[in-house]
């Protein structure tokens, strides 16, 4: 407030030239600040208008689908709000979209990735997701929810009968005290076959999240700093159904290749193994030779 600034200036002992220059500088600063606030308010108003337009279009589309389809016809709908509605607006927008009963029934895929709503946003989102009875795919990577937010969210979706794909990548889950509880909650997802945990700095904590997930067909553990823990982590990974395993970018040293290769030998259903950027290429070749039976073990 310029009046407060002027009152403070009255208490300063400044010469005429200094007083004039100081006031001019403060006036320019105040004007710049006001211009910035006006620009921010205009941007927020524009965002609100965009959200209102999105909501209106979605509601109209859903009404048209509901009114025009035969009762016996199955309609599915995918909602992609990836990096499009601002950091903390995504959970609220999803709530507005699925308020209608028909939305909850036909929504099969939700992508809210790259909307950094954090743990509080995850808690708000959990209230909505539990009602999406037809949901099959949930992608919520790069949201900053941390382990505590992921736990609240996963607990809210354990009752969803159709969910088979869950992407929790880039969420900073590593180091969270509630990781064992999160692992237990993941085990309660009845049809989970595709779990993506890339870039969460899980390290040795990876095992507590994947042990017990016996129905997994695809598991992404890339870029999780497994290093020396790679073999011990794999020892706890259910292998009866697993067909795709991604261990890329995990800084696996050459000393661990032997034990890693031995661990992989027991994955009978495995069809695709991704280990790029994990260790030096000669060891990469030897590991594949063991995996495909060309060598019985890596030479000393």
XYZ file of C-alpha atoms in Angstrom:
300
model
C 0.000 0.000 0.000
C 1.551 3.317 -1.084
C 0.060 5.130 1.912
C 1.961 2.882 4.302
C 5.126 3.439 2.291
C 4.656 7.206 2.427
C 4.125 7.082 6.193
C 7.383 5.167 6.608
C 9.190 7.688 4.416
C 8.071 10.551 6.648
C 10.140 9.056 9.451
C 13.300 8.930 7.349
C 15.800 11.739 7.235
C 16.451 12.073 3.502
C 17.678 14.937 1.442
C 15.344 16.366 -1.223
C 17.042 14.500 -4.061
C 17.198 11.196 -2.118
C 13.559 11.544 -1.066
C 12.390 12.107 -4.646
C 14.450 9.232 -6.059
C 13.310 6.820 -3.336
C 9.654 7.651 -3.832
C 9.977 7.288 -7.598
C 11.609 3.895 -7.178
C 8.922 2.705 -4.756
C 6.174 3.930 -7.045
C 7.655 2.004 -9.952
C 7.968 -1.123 -7.791
C 4.399 -0.773 -6.570
C 3.127 -0.322 -10.125
C 5.014 -3.432 -11.275
C 3.605 -5.432 -8.376
C 0.057 -4.310 -9.144
C 0.520 -5.212 -12.808
C 1.730 -8.681 -11.793
C -1.284 -9.200 -9.530
C -3.653 -8.139 -12.304
C -1.963 -10.549 -14.737
C -2.238 -13.392 -12.201
C -5.922 -12.657 -11.599
C -6.560 -12.608 -15.355
C -4.775 -15.957 -15.768
C -6.801 -17.503 -12.949
C -10.026 -16.230 -14.498
C -8.971 -17.683 -17.847
C -8.217 -21.030 -16.175
C -11.642 -21.049 -14.499
C -13.295 -20.304 -17.819
C -11.375 -23.169 -19.448
C -12.479 -25.558 -16.700
C -16.105 -24.454 -17.044
C -15.920 -25.040 -20.789
C -14.339 -28.492 -20.316
C -17.021 -29.425 -17.798
C -19.826 -28.242 -20.092
C -18.459 -30.193 -23.066
C -17.992 -33.358 -21.037
C -21.461 -33.121 -19.538
C -22.993 -32.609 -22.972
C -21.073 -35.559 -24.398
C -22.087 -37.824 -21.538
C -25.739 -36.802 -21.802
C -25.672 -37.489 -25.538
C -24.136 -40.920 -24.980
C -26.596 -41.787 -22.227
C -29.636 -40.676 -24.224
C -28.620 -42.187 -27.557
C -27.293 -45.628 -26.701
C -29.353 -48.820 -26.445
C -29.610 -50.185 -22.922
C -27.719 -53.341 -23.837
C -24.812 -51.472 -25.427
C -21.644 -51.133 -23.347
C -20.095 -47.679 -23.591
C -16.595 -46.961 -22.279
C -14.999 -43.568 -21.848
C -11.403 -42.446 -21.295
C -10.578 -39.216 -19.483
C -7.121 -37.751 -20.184
C -6.304 -34.664 -18.118
C -2.538 -35.157 -18.203
C -0.674 -31.901 -17.527
C -3.625 -29.846 -18.670
C -5.581 -28.387 -15.792
C -3.036 -26.979 -13.378
C -1.385 -28.391 -10.302
C -4.268 -28.605 -7.820
C -7.334 -28.361 -10.032
C -7.309 -31.942 -11.340
C -9.041 -33.686 -8.392
C -11.758 -31.012 -8.293
C -12.360 -31.209 -12.015
C -12.622 -34.997 -11.890
C -15.178 -34.639 -9.093
C -17.227 -32.276 -11.236
C -17.001 -34.593 -14.233
C -18.151 -37.764 -12.477
C -20.907 -36.328 -10.328
C -23.450 -37.987 -12.629
C -24.155 -41.677 -12.049
C -23.690 -42.486 -15.748
C -20.155 -41.057 -15.675
C -19.131 -43.321 -12.816
C -20.368 -46.360 -14.711
C -18.736 -45.814 -18.084
C -15.425 -44.178 -17.150
C -12.768 -46.863 -17.721
C -9.484 -44.901 -17.889
C -8.253 -41.828 -16.013
C -4.908 -40.088 -16.597
C -4.053 -37.249 -14.203
C -0.281 -37.493 -14.630
C 1.946 -34.399 -14.453
C -0.576 -32.495 -12.332
C 1.359 -31.821 -9.141
C -1.467 -31.845 -6.613
C 0.632 -33.480 -3.867
C -0.536 -35.572 -0.877
C -3.515 -33.294 -0.153
C -4.697 -33.584 -3.744
C -4.329 -37.363 -3.563
C -6.597 -37.398 -0.517
C -9.187 -35.310 -2.382
C -8.869 -37.561 -5.411
C -9.401 -40.689 -3.313
C -12.917 -39.519 -2.466
C -13.808 -39.527 -6.168
C -12.016 -42.638 -7.402
C -13.784 -45.035 -5.061
C -17.044 -44.412 -6.967
C -15.681 -45.269 -10.438
C -16.884 -48.857 -10.508
C -15.900 -49.398 -14.150
C -12.352 -48.023 -13.882
C -9.690 -50.256 -15.448
C -6.686 -47.939 -15.881
C -5.439 -45.269 -13.481
C -2.367 -43.232 -14.405
C -1.231 -40.755 -11.764
C 2.503 -40.372 -12.324
C 4.469 -37.217 -11.523
C 1.967 -35.730 -9.073
C 4.204 -35.269 -6.009
C 1.828 -37.321 -3.855
C 4.638 -39.114 -1.947
C 4.074 -42.444 -0.188
C 1.480 -41.092 2.236
C -0.686 -39.724 -0.562
C -0.347 -42.941 -2.554
C -1.433 -44.984 0.473
C -4.627 -42.973 0.943
C -5.377 -43.201 -2.754
C -4.721 -46.947 -3.118
C -6.887 -47.701 -0.077
C -9.752 -45.903 -1.818
C -9.573 -48.078 -4.945
C -9.166 -51.557 -3.438
C -12.879 -52.182 -3.932
C -12.813 -51.406 -7.667
C -13.488 -54.759 -9.308
C -12.108 -53.983 -12.784
C -8.854 -52.058 -12.115
C -5.907 -53.774 -13.805
C -3.399 -50.968 -14.556
C -1.876 -48.561 -12.028
C 0.905 -46.064 -12.767
C 2.544 -44.454 -9.701
C 5.808 -43.446 -11.399
C 7.760 -40.277 -10.543
C 5.952 -39.711 -7.236
C 8.813 -39.762 -4.720
C 7.566 -42.874 -2.919
C 11.038 -43.922 -1.701
C 11.840 -43.524 1.978
C 8.242 -43.262 3.117
C 7.488 -44.845 6.490
C 4.160 -46.149 5.221
C 5.616 -48.190 2.336
C 4.794 -51.558 4.021
C 1.173 -50.412 4.382
C 1.164 -49.278 0.751
C 2.470 -52.690 -0.323
C -0.265 -54.404 1.691
C -2.901 -52.172 0.082
C -1.607 -52.987 -3.413
C -2.061 -56.685 -2.639
C -5.768 -56.028 -2.098
C -6.333 -54.895 -5.698
C -8.073 -58.003 -7.048
C -7.239 -57.702 -10.766
C -3.988 -55.720 -10.814
C -1.807 -57.002 -13.678
C 0.187 -53.896 -14.701
C 2.094 -51.884 -12.053
C 4.473 -49.046 -12.909
C 6.768 -47.678 -10.209
C 9.474 -46.019 -12.295
C 11.696 -43.263 -10.849
C 10.610 -43.393 -7.215
C 14.064 -43.896 -5.624
C 12.800 -47.053 -3.961
C 16.118 -48.901 -3.664
C 15.865 -51.753 -1.178
C 12.303 -50.664 -0.290
C 11.092 -51.970 -3.653
C 10.563 -55.461 -2.262
C 7.927 -54.377 0.272
C 5.788 -52.965 -2.540
C 5.885 -55.889 -4.958
C 5.976 -58.955 -2.703
C 2.641 -60.704 -2.837
C 1.444 -59.252 -6.167
C 0.974 -62.700 -7.667
C -1.169 -61.628 -10.626
C 1.284 -59.159 -12.184
C 1.932 -59.515 -15.905
C 3.895 -56.284 -16.299
C 6.156 -54.614 -13.709
C 8.160 -51.423 -14.267
C 10.942 -50.849 -11.717
C 13.153 -48.705 -13.938
C 15.266 -45.874 -12.502
C 14.821 -46.861 -8.854
C 18.455 -47.036 -7.725
C 18.299 -50.789 -7.191
C 22.060 -51.210 -7.589
C 23.324 -53.902 -5.221
C 19.747 -54.720 -4.193
C 18.600 -55.838 -7.650
C 18.908 -59.592 -7.025
C 17.304 -59.447 -3.562
C 14.433 -57.374 -4.924
C 13.812 -59.900 -7.702
C 13.819 -62.718 -5.158
C 10.550 -61.353 -3.810
C 8.878 -60.574 -7.133
C 6.072 -63.052 -7.938
C 7.027 -64.751 -11.177
C 4.227 -67.139 -12.089
C 2.511 -64.699 -14.507
C 5.124 -61.975 -15.083
C 5.809 -61.462 -18.805
C 7.313 -57.943 -18.959
C 9.937 -56.677 -16.489
C 11.672 -53.304 -16.760
C 14.914 -52.852 -14.769
C 16.380 -50.071 -16.932
C 18.597 -47.319 -15.497
C 19.220 -48.940 -12.127
C 23.013 -48.609 -11.871
C 23.578 -52.344 -11.511
C 27.283 -53.004 -11.025
C 29.120 -55.800 -12.846
C 29.619 -57.585 -9.511
C 25.842 -58.062 -9.249
C 25.297 -59.493 -12.713
C 25.893 -63.110 -11.654
C 23.307 -63.028 -8.877
C 20.883 -61.052 -11.057
C 21.177 -63.610 -13.844
C 20.543 -66.460 -11.411
C 17.471 -64.673 -10.059
C 16.091 -64.179 -13.569
C 16.469 -67.854 -14.472
C 13.408 -68.692 -12.389
C 11.106 -66.311 -14.286
C 9.658 -68.972 -16.574
C 6.857 -66.820 -18.034
C 9.104 -63.826 -18.814
C 8.908 -62.702 -22.441
C 10.389 -59.192 -22.324
C 13.250 -57.933 -20.141
C 14.362 -54.306 -20.269
C 17.740 -53.556 -18.689
C 19.103 -50.716 -20.799
C 21.458 -48.183 -19.178
C 21.918 -50.469 -16.172
C 25.503 -51.717 -16.553
C 28.357 -52.090 -19.052
C 27.424 -53.730 -22.356
C 29.665 -56.855 -22.158
C 27.860 -57.911 -18.983
C 24.574 -57.092 -20.714
C 25.390 -59.627 -23.436
C 26.465 -62.288 -20.943
C 23.293 -61.828 -18.915
C 21.155 -62.422 -21.959
C 23.245 -65.470 -22.844
C 22.435 -66.953 -19.448
C 18.780 -65.989 -19.680
C 18.331 -67.704 -23.033
C 20.309 -70.798 -22.100
C 23.357 -70.158 -24.291
C 25.526 -70.186 -21.140
C 24.784 -72.004 -17.917
C 26.368 -69.220 -15.897
C 28.527 -66.139 -16.384
C 32.224 -67.088 -16.494
C 34.422 -66.045 -13.567
